[in-house]
Structures are given as structure tokens and as C-alpha cells.
Coordinates of C-alpha atoms in Angstrom, one line a residue:
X1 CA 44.8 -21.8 -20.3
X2 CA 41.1 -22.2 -21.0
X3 CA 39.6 -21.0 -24.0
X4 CA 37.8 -18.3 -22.4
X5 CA 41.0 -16.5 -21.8
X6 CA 42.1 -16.8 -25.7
X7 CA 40.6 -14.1 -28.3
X8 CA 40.0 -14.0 -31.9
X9 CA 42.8 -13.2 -34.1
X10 CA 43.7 -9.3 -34.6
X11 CA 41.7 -7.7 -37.7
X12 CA 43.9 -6.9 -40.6
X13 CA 45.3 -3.2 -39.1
X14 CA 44.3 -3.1 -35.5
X15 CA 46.3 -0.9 -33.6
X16 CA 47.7 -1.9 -30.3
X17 CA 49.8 0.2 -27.5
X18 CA 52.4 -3.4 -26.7
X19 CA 52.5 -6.3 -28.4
X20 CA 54.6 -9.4 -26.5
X21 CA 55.6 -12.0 -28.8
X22 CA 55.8 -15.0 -26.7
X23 CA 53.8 -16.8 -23.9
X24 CA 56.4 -17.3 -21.7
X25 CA 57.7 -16.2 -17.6
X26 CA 59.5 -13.1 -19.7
X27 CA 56.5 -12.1 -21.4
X28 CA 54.1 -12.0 -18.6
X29 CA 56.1 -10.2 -16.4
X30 CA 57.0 -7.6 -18.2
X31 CA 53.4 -7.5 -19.2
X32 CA 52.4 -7.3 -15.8
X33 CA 54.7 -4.5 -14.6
X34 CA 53.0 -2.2 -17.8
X35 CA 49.6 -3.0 -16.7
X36 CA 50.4 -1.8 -13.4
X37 CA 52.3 1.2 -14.6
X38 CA 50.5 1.8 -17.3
X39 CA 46.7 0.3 -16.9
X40 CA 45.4 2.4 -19.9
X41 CA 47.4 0.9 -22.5
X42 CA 46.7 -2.0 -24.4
X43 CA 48.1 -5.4 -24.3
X44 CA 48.1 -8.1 -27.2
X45 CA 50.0 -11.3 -26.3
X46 CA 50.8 -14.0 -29.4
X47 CA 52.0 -17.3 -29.0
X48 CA 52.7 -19.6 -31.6
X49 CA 51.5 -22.9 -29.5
X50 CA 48.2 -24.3 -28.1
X51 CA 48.6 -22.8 -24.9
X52 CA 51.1 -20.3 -22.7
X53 CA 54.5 -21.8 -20.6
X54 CA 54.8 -24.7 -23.2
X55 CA 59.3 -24.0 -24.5
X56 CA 61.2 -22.8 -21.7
X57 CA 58.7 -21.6 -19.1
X58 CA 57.1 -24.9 -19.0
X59 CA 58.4 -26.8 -15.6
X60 CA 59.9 -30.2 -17.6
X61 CA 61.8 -27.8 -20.0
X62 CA 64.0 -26.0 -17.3
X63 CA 65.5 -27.1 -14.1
X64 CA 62.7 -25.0 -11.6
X65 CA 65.7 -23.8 -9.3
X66 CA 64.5 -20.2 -8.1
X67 CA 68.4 -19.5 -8.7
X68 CA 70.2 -17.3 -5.9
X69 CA 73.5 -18.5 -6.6
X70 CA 73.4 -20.5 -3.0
X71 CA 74.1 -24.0 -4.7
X72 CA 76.1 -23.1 -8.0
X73 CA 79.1 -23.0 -8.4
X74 CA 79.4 -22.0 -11.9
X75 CA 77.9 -18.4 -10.2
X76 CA 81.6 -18.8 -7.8
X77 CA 84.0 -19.1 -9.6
X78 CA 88.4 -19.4 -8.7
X79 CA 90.6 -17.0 -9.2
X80 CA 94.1 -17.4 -10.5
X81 CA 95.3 -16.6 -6.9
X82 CA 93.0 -19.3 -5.3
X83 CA 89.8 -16.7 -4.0
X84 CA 86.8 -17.0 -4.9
X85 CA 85.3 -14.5 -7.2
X86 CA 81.6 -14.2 -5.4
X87 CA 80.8 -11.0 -7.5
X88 CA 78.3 -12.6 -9.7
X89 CA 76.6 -15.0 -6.9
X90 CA 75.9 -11.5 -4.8
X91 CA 74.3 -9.9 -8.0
X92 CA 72.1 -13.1 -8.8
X93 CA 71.4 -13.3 -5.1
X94 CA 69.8 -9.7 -5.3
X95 CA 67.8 -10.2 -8.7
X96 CA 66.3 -13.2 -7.5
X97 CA 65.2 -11.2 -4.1
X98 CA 63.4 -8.7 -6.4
X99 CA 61.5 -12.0 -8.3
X100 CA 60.3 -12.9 -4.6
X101 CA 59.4 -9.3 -3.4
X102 CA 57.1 -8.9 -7.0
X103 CA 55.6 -12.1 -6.2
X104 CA 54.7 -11.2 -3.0
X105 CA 52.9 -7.8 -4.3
X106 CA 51.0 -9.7 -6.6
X107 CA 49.8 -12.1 -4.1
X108 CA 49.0 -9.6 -2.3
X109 CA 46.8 -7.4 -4.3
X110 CA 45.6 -10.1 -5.9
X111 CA 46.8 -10.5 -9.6
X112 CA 47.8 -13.7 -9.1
X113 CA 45.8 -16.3 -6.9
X114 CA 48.2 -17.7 -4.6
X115 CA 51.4 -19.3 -4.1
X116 CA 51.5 -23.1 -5.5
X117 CA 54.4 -22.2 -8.1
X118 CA 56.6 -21.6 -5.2
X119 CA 57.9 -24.8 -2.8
X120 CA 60.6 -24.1 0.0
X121 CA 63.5 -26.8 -0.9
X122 CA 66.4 -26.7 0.2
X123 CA 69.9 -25.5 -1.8
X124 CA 73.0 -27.7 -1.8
X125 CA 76.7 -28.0 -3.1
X126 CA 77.6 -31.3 -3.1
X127 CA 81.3 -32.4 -3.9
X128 CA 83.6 -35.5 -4.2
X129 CA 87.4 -35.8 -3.8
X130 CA 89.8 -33.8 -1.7
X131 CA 90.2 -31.0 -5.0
X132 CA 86.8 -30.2 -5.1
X133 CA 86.5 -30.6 -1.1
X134 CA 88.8 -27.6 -0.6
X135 CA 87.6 -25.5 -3.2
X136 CA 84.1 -25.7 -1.4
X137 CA 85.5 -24.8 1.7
X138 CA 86.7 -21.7 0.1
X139 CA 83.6 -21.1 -1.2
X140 CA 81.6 -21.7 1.9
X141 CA 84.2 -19.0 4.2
X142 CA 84.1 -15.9 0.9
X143 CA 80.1 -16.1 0.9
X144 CA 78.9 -17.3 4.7
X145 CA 80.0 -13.3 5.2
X146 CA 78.2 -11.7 3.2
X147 CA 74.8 -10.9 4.6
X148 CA 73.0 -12.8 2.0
X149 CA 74.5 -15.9 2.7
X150 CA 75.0 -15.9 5.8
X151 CA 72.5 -18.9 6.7
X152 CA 74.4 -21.5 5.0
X153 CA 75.7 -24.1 6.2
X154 CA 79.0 -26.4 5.8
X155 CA 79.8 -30.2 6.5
X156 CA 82.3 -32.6 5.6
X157 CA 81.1 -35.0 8.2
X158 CA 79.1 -38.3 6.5
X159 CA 76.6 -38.9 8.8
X160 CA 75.4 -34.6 8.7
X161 CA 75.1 -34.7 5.0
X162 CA 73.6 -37.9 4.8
X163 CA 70.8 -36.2 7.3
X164 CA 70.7 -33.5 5.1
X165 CA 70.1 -35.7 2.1
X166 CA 70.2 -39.1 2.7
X167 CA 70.2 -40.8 -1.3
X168 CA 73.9 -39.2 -1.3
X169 CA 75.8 -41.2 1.2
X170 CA 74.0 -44.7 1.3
X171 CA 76.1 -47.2 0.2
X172 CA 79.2 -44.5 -0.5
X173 CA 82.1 -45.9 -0.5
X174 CA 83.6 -44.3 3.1
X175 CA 87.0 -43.7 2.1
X176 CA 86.4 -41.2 -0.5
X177 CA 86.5 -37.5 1.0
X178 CA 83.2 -35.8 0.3
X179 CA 81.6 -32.3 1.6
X180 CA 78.4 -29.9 1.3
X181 CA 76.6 -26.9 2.3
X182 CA 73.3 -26.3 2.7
X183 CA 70.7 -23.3 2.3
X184 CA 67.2 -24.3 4.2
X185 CA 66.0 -20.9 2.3
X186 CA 66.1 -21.9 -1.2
X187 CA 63.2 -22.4 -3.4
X188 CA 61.4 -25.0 -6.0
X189 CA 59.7 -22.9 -8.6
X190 CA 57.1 -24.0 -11.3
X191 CA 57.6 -21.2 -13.5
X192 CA 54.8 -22.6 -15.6
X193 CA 52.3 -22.1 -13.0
X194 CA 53.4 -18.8 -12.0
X195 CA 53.6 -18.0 -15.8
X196 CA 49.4 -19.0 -16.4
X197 CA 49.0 -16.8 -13.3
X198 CA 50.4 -14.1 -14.5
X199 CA 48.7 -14.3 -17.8
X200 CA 45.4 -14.6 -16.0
X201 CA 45.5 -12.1 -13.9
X202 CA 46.9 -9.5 -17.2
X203 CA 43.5 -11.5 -19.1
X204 CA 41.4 -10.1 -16.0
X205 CA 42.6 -6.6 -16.5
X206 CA 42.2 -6.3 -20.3
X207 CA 45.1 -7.6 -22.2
X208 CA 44.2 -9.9 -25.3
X209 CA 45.6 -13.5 -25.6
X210 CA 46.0 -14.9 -29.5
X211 CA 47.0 -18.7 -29.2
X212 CA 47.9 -20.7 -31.9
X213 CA 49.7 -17.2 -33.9
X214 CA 52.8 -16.9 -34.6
X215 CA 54.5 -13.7 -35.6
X216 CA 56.1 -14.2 -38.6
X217 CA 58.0 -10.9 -39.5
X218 CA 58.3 -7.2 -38.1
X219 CA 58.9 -4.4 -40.2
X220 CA 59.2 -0.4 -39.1
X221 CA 56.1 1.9 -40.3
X222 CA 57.1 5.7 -41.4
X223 CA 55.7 7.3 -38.0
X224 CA 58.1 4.6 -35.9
X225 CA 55.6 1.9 -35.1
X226 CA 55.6 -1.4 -35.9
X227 CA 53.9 -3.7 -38.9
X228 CA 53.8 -7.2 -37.4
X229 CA 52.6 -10.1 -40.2
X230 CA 50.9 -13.0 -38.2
X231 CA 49.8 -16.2 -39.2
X232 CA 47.0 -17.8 -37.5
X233 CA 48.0 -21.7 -37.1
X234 CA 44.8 -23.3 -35.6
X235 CA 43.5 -25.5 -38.0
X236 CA 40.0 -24.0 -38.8
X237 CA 41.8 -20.1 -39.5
X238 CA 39.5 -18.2 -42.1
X239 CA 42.2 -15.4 -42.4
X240 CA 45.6 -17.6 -42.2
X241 CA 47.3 -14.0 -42.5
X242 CA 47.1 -11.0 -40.7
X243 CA 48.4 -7.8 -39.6
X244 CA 48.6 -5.2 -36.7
X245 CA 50.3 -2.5 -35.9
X246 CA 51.9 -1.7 -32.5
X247 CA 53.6 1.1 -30.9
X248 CA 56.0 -0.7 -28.7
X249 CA 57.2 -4.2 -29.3
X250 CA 58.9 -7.1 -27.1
X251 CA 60.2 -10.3 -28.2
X252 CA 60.4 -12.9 -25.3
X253 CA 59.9 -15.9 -27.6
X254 CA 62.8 -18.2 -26.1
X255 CA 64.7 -19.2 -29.0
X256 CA 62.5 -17.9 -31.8
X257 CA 63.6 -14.2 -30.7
X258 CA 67.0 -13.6 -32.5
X259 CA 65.3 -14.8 -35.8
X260 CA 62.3 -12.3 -35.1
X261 CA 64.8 -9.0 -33.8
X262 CA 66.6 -9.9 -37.4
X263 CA 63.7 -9.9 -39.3
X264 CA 62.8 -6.4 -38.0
X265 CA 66.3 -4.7 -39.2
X266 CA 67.6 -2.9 -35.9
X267 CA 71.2 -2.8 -36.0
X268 CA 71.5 -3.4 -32.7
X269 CA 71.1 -7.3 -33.4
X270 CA 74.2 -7.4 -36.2
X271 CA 76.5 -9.3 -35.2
X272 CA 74.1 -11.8 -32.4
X273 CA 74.5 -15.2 -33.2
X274 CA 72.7 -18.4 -31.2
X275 CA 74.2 -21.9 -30.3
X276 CA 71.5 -24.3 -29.4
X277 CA 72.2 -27.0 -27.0
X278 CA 69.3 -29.5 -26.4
X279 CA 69.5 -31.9 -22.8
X280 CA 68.3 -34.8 -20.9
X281 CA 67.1 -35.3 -17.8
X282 CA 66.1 -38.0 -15.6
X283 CA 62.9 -38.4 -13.1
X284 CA 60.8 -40.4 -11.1
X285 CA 58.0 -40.3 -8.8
X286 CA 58.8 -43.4 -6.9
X287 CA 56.9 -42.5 -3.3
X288 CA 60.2 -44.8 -1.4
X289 CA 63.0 -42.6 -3.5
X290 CA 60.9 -38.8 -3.2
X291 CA 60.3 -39.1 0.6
X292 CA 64.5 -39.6 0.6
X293 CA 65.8 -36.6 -1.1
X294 CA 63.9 -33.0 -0.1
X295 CA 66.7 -30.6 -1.7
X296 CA 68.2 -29.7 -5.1
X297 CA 71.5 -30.5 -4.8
X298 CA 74.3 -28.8 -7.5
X299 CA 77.2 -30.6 -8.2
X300 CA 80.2 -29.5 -10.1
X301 CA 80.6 -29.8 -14.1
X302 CA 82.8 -31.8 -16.3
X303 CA 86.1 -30.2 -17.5
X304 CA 84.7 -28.1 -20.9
X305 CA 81.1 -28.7 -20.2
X306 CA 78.5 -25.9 -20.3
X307 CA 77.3 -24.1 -17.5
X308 CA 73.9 -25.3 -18.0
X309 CA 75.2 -28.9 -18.0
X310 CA 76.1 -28.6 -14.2
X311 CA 74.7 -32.2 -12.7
X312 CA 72.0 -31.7 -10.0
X313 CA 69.5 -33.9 -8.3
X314 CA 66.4 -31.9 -7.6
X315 CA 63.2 -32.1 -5.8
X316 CA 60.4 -30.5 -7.9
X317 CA 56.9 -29.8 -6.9
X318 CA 54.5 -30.1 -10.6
X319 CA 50.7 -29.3 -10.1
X320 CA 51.4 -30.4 -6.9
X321 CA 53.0 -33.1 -6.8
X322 CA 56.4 -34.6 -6.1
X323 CA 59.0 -35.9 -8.1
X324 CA 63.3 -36.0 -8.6
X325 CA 65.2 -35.3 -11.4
X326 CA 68.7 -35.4 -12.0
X327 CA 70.7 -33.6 -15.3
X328 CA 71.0 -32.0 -17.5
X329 CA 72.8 -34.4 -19.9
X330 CA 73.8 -32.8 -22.9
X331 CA 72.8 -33.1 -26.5
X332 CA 72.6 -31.2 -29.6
X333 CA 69.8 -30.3 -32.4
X334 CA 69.7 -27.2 -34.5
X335 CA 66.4 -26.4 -33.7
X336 CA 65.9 -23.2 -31.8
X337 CA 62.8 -24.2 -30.0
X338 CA 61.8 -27.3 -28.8
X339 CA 58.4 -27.6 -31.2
X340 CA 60.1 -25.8 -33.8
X341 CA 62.4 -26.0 -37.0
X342 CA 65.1 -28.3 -37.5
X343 CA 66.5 -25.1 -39.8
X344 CA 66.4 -23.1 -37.2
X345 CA 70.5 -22.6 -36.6
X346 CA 70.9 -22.4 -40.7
X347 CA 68.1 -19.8 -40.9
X348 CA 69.9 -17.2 -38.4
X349 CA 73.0 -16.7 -40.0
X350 CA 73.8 -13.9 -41.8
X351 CA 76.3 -12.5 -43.4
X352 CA 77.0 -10.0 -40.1
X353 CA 76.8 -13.2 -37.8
X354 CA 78.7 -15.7 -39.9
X355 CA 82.4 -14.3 -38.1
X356 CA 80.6 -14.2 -34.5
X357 CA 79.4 -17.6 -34.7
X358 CA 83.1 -19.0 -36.3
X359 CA 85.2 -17.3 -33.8
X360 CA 82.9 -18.5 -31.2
X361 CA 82.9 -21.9 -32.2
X362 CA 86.8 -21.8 -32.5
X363 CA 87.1 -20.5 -29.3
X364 CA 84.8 -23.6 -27.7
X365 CA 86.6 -26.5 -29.0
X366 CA 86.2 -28.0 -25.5
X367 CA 82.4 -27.5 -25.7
X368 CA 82.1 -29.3 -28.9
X369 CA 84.3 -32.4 -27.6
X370 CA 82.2 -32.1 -24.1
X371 CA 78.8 -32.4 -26.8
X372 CA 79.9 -35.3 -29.0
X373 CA 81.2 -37.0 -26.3
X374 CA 77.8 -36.8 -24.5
X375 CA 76.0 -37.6 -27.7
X376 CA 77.9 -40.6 -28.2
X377 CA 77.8 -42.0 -24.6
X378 CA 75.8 -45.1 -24.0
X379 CA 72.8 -45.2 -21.8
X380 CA 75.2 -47.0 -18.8
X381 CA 77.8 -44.5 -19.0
X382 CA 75.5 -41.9 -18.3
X383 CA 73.5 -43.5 -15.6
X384 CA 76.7 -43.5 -13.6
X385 CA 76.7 -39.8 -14.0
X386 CA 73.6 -40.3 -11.4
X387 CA 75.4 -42.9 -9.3
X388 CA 78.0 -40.7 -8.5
X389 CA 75.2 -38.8 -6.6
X390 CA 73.2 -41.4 -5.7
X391 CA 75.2 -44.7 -5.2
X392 CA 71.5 -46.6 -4.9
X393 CA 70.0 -45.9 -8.2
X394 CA 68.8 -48.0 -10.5
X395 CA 67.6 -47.6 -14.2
X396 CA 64.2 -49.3 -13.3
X397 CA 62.9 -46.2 -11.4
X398 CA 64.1 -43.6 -13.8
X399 CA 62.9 -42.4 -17.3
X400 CA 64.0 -40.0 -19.7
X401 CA 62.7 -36.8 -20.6
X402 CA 63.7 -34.0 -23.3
X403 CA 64.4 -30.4 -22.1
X404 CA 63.8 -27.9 -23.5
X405 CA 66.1 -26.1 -26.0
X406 CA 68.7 -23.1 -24.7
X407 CA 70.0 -21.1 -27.4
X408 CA 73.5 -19.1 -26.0
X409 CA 74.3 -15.9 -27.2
X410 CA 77.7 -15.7 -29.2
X411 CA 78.2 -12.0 -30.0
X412 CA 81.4 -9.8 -31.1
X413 CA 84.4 -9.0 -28.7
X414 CA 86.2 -6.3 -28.3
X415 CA 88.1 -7.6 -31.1
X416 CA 85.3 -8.3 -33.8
X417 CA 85.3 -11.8 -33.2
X418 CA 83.0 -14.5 -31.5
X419 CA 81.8 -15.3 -28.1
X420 CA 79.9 -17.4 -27.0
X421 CA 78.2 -15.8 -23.8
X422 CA 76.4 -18.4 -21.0
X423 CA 73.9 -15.7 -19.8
X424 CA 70.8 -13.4 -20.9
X425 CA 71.0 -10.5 -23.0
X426 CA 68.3 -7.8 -23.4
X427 CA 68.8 -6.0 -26.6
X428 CA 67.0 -3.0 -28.0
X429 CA 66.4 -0.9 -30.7
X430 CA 67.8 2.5 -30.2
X431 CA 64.7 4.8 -30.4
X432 CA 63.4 2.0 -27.7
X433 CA 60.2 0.9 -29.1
X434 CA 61.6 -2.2 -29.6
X435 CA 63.4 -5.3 -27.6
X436 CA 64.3 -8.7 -26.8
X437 CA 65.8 -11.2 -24.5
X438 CA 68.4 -13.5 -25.4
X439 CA 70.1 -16.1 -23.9
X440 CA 69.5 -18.9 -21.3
X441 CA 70.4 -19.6 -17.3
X442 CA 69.8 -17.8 -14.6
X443 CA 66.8 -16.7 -17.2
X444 CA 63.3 -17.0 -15.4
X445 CA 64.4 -16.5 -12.0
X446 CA 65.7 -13.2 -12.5
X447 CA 62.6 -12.1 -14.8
X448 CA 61.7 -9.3 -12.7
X449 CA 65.2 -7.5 -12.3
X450 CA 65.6 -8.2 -15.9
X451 CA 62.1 -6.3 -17.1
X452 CA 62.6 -3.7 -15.1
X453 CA 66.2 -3.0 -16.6
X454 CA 64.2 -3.0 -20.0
X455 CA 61.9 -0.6 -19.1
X456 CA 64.6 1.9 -18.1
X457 CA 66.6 1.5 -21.5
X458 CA 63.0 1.7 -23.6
X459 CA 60.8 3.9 -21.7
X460 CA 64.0 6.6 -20.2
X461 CA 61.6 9.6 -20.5
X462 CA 58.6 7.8 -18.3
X463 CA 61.1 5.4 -16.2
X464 CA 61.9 8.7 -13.6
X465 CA 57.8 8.8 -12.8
X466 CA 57.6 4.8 -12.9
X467 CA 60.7 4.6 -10.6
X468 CA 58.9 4.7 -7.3
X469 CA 55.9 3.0 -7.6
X470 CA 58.5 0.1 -9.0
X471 CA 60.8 0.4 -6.1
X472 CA 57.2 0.1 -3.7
X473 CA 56.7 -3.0 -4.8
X474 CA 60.3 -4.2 -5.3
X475 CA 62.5 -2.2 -2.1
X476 CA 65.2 -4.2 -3.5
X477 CA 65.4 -2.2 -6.4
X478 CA 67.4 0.7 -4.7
X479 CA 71.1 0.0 -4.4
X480 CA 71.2 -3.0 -6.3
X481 CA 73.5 -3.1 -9.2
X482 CA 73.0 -4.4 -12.6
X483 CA 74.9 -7.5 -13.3
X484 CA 76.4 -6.9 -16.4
X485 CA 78.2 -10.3 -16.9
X486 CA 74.2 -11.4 -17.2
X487 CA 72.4 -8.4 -18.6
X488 CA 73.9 -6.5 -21.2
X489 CA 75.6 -3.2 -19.6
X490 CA 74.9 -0.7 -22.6
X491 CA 74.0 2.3 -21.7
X492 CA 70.2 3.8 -22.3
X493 CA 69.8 4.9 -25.8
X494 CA 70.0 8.9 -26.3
X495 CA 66.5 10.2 -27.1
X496 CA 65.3 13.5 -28.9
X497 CA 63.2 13.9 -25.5
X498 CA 66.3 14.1 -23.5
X499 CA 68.9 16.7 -22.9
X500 CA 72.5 15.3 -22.5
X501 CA 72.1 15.5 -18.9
X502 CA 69.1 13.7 -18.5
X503 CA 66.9 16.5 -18.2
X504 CA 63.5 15.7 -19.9
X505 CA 63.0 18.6 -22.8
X506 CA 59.1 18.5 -22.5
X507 CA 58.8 20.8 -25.5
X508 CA 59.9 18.2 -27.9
X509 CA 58.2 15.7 -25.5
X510 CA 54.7 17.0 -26.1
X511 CA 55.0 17.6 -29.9
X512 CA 55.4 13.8 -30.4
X513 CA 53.0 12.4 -28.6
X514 CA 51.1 11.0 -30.9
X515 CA 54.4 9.1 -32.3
X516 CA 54.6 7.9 -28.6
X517 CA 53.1 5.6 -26.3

């Protein structure tokens, strides 16, 4: 981001329609779909670093996959009877379809410049042993028919998979049973391209960017707004401190978010806890090795490991150029952002947490043996992670890089206890002027689906007017369900504008505008 597109800090009580905390993919589209909606209010964006897409958005923090549930199998999982449960790879599927069809709006009109964040590359399963050959098979027959799926593509025959992806079967050992499919329509995405796009293109149309300020603490005003304190952290700041008041808030800082929803007292957030799980990956841009692998190819995880610690080998385009990677390997720190505090983990607990984040942790022995074990692996041992996939390797044409940090959500059962939830979670205050997004994978790539099911829950009395122009943009939108083992399920917050059926009571409506955006 050039420094054109920043602006000055906000003046000690500067009022502001929306206020997104956070330069990141969640941030800028939800930004986005207000501007279009709503192209009279104003839009302030803060982030805390030097420049926009730097934690999760940033393309060597996440894995790129534009995930549609066609390679993993963590999205396909067995039931006890031996089917496969392809429930949650259909909804996925269809959020992901809704990303593309907003993409291609905004191409198209304009807002954003042109398509370089997006690289065809295609999705495959890859599996080993006669287990794990079956269960694919299964997998391939329950989803080839279903419409959405219905291009992909099964083998168990060397010589097809090795055409398919040749670094997977040199020099395998040809005894040992092996088996794949393949989806030619899957996609690289460089979600920290498409993110500066989309930041641009709200710049152009009058939002403000503050770089280099981070929100420090939100507190409710009498007449319902909100009372944000930020602190300027460039390093020539005349005013470190200042303040500004918004009408309607969003939080899409990554892992800085559940800290920032507690600091602002809804109780909707009692109870939220966050386990942060750090990772490795491995790349190189060897020209010989790049030209050998076009695909991002999932493979299945370790007994108790993560669903964000599936392996995968992956072709990713970066400012346009080339490169493989292969991970996630696990690790651990308590930070809650990459470039932030070690105290991070110790600083959210609270005394409504403390239960959620026990239970959960007793609950996921397996997950803390899966992490130690990782942390304490030596470097060989987990090269041959990458040889299992890729018999050829060798350490000489790899190097390590940090990921970025996922924090999961652990939240109460039914019970009152912990658990810890491998998805994203939007959570909102219930008068709806305030919300955030928690959680990790499939995260980015279902951004759009996920913003618009935000601004149903926060904006119920505008969302009936907003609902076709949205589904003009996005078809997909109608008939598509919400996923609700990714996006939390509860139901839009009652609302003094409303009538218990739905019907708006414009009365009431009209006498508080001026408490409304």
C-alpha cells in the first residue's frame, strides 16, 4: 500500500458511520459490500502494522487454496457405518462459488483492477496404502454425483497420477498401493493481492486507511455507539492517543479479535476462548522442481492432528511468480498474531473462559501429544513427512518459513464445558452494532458468504432492501444454506424495529434514526 492511500490519524472525537479493525481479506470485503450498499456512509479502516494483508491475509501466512472442499478430506469425513458424510464439502463448495461470483462483479465494474490474485491449479487427494485407498474411493463415488463435483476425476493407476503430478510417483516404491483424484477447476489464490485490491478500490471511493494504529479498547457510549481508544504506533506520532466514535463496529483482526470483542463487554463473547497453533512450511522456487508439480495436492492427516495440519504440496503463484510449498508442520507459541504478544493466550482468559478453555483442552489430549510430538521432532523426521509425497526431495532445495498464527475457537457445549471448534465463528452483539470473526480454515475463501451472513444478523431491518442487489451480484446466494458447522447458526438478534414476525415497525424505526446508521 503506498502512502498516498494511508491518512492521518482520526482527531480526538471524530465521528464515523463503520469502523473495521483490521486490514485483512475479512475486513475489506465486508467493507466493500457496505460501500456498494451503502455508498454514503463512512468508512475508517485501522491496522496495527505497516501495511494491509501482513497476519493471515498475507499469501506466506496461509496455504492460498481457494478452498471448495474438492481436495480435503477433513471437509469428507466417515461415518460410523462406512458413508461418507459430504454435508459440509457441499456447503463449502457453495460459499466458495459466491467468493468467485463477487470477484467477478468487481472485476467487472471495476473496483478491483484485474485478476492476478487468482491462478487456475489444479485440486488433488492424494493417498497411500490400501486403508486410505478405499476410503477415497468412497469418497470419490458420494461426491462425483453431486452436481458440484461432478468433474472430478479418480485413478489408482501409477502411470495417470504420475501424469497428473509427476513429483509423486518418481522413484515410488511400486508395490505400495496408492490413488487420487483430481479437480482441473480448482484455484491458487493470493488473498494478499486480492486483499490490497480491495482496499484500493474502498480508498478510491472514500473510505479512510490509518496504518500503523491499533485499536486498543472499545467501550459502549450512552446513545449505543461506540468509543474506540487508538494508539498511533509510527514512530514520529504527535498524538500517541486518540479517540473516535463509530456507529457500527467490526473486528476482523485475525487473532487480536477475541481480546478486542472482550474488551468491549458484549456478553455474547463470555465464555469464547482461543487456542493458538503456530506452523511450518516448506518452499522453493527451484525452476527444474516448479515446472514438475502444477497442483495442490491434500493428503490425509496424522491420527490426533489438527485439521489445519493436513500435509499438502501446493503450487502457489506470489506477485507472479511460481513456487511449491509443502505443510503445515505444527508448532506452538502463545502469541495470538504472528507480530504480536507472547502474552497473548494469558491475556484472554477470564474468569467466564477459564472452564471453556480446561474442558477443551481435556477433551484434546490427542492434539497436545500430536503438538509436542511435532515440536520435538528433528529436522529429518520431518523432511520425510515431504518424502512421503515426494520420494525425490532433498533438503538442499527447500527452506523453511513461519506461518502465520491460527487461533481456534473453544466455546461452551451444550453442557457448559469446552470445545475446541476447527472453523470460523461470527459473533455479534445483540443490538447488532457490533461483530467479529473468529476462528481459522476455510476462513478467507469463504469471506464473501461469511459477510454477507453478518450483515443479515446486524443490519435485519435494512438486509430485506439490501437482499437483491446482493443476490445480483452473488446468484448463488439464493438457496444456499448456511453452514452452521463453520458459521455460527444463532439466530438474528430480536430488534425494537421488528415485530415478532419480521414485520419492520417503521414507527419505532423512524424515531431512532439518529441512534442508527
Amino acid at each position: 500500500m503506498t502512502s498516498s492511500a494511508t491518512t492521518a490519524g482520526a482527531p480526538t472525537g471524530a465521528d464515523v458511520d463503520v469502523v473495521l479493525i483490521g486490514g485483512g481479506i475479512m475486513s475489506a470485503t465486508l467493507g466493500t459490500l457496505l460501500q456498494q450498499l451503502e455508498p454514503s456512509w463512512s468508512i475508517r479502516i485501522y491496522e496495527r502494522l505497516d501495511d494491509v494483508a501482513q497476519e493471515s491475509s498475507n499469501p506466506w501466512n496461509n496455504a492460498g487454496t481457494g478452498h471448495a472442499a474438492l481436495c480435503e478430506l477433513n471437509y469428507t469425513p466417515e461415518r460410523k457405518d462406512g458413508s461418507i458424510d459430504i454435508s459440509k464439502a457441499v456447503a463449502i463448495n457453495e460459499q466458495f462459488e459466491i467468493s468467485r461470483e463477487l470477484w467477478q462483479h468487481l472485476l467487472a465494474t471495476g473496483r478491483i483492477k484485474d485478476d492476478s490474485f487468482l491462478s487456475n491449479t489444479p485440486h488433488m487427494t492424494f493417498v497411500r496404502g490400501e486403508k486410505n485407498v478405499d476410503y477415497l474411493r468412497r469418497r470419490y463415488e458420494t461426491l462425483r454425483v453431486h452436481p458440484l463435483f461432478r468433474d472430478l476425476e479418480y485413478s489408482t493407476d501409477r502411470a495417470t497420477v504420475g501424469r497428473w503430478a509427476p513429483l509423486l510417483t518418481t522413484e515410488r516404491d511400486a508395490d505400495e498401493p496408492i490413488a487420487a483424484t483430481r479437480a482441473t477447476s480448482g484455484t491458487d489464490v493470493d488473498f494478499g493481492n486480492l486483499t490490497r485490491q480491495l482496499v484500493d478500490g474502498l480508498l478510491a471511493n472514500g473510505a479512510e486507511l490509518n496504518l500503523q494504529h491499533e485499536v486498543k479498547s472499545l467501550k459502549r457510549t450512552k446513545d449505543g455507539r461506540w468509543r474506540l481508544r487508538v494508539k498511533d504506533r509510527s514512530w514520529n506520532a504527535r498524538n500517541r492517543t486518540s479517540t473516535v466514535t463509530a456507529k457500527f463496529v467490526f473486528v476482523g483482526a485475525g487473532g487480536g479479535a477475541l481480546p478486542l470483542l472482550q474488551s468491549a463487554g458484549i456478553p455474547e463473547i463470555k465464555g469464547f476462548g482461543g487456542f493458538p497453533i503456530s506452523g511450518e512450511f516448506l518452499r522453493t522456487d527451484n525452476p527444474e522442481l516448479v515446472a514438475q508439480h502444477q497442483a495442490k495436492v491434500y493428503g490425509k492427516a496424522d491420527v490426533g492432528a489438527p485439521p489445519m495440519s493436513v500435509p499438502h504440496l501446493d503450487t502457489r503463484v506470489v506477485d507472479g511468480k511460481t513456487y511449491l510449498m509443502f505443510g503445515p508442520y505444527a508448532g506452538f507459541s502463545p502469541k495470538y498474531l504472528k507480530k504480536g504478544k507472547y502474552l497473548g493466550l494469558i491475556t484472554s482468559l477470564r474468569a467466564n473462559n477459564v472452564t471453556s478453555m480446561l474442558g477443551a483442552g481435556l477433551k484434546n489430549l490427542d492434539l497436545t501429544q500430536y503438538l509436542v510430538g511435532q515440536l520435538m521432532a528433528a529436522p529429518e523426521t520431518k523432511f520425510q513427512a515431504l518424502q512421503q509425497f515426494m520420494p525425490t526431495a532433498h533438503p538442499k532445495d527447500w527452506e523453511k518459513l513461519t506461518a502465520g498464527q491460527r487461533v481456534q475457537v473453544i466455546k461452551r457445549d451444550a453442557d457448559g464445558k469446552g470445545v475446541l471448534q476447527f472453523g470460523t465463528e461470527i459473533v455479534t452483539g445483540a443490538e447488532g452494532s457490533i461483530a467479529g470473526l473468529l476462528g481459522a480454515s476455510p476462513g478467507a475463501s469463504t469471506a464473501a458468504s461469511a459477510m454477507v451472513d453478518l450483515l443479515e444478523r446486524c443490519f435485519p431491518w435494512r438486509f430485506t432492501k439490501w437482499r437483491a442487489e446482493l443476490a445480483s451480484v452473488m446468484p448463488s446466494l439464493d438457496g444456499v444454506p448456511a453452514d452452521a458447522s463453520t458459521i455460527d447458526a444463532t439466530p438474528v438478534p430480536e430488534t425494537p424495529y421488528l415485530h415478532a414476525d419480521g414485520v419492520l415497525d417503521a414507527a419505532v424505526y423512524d424515531s431512532q434514526a439518529d441512534s442508527r446508521i
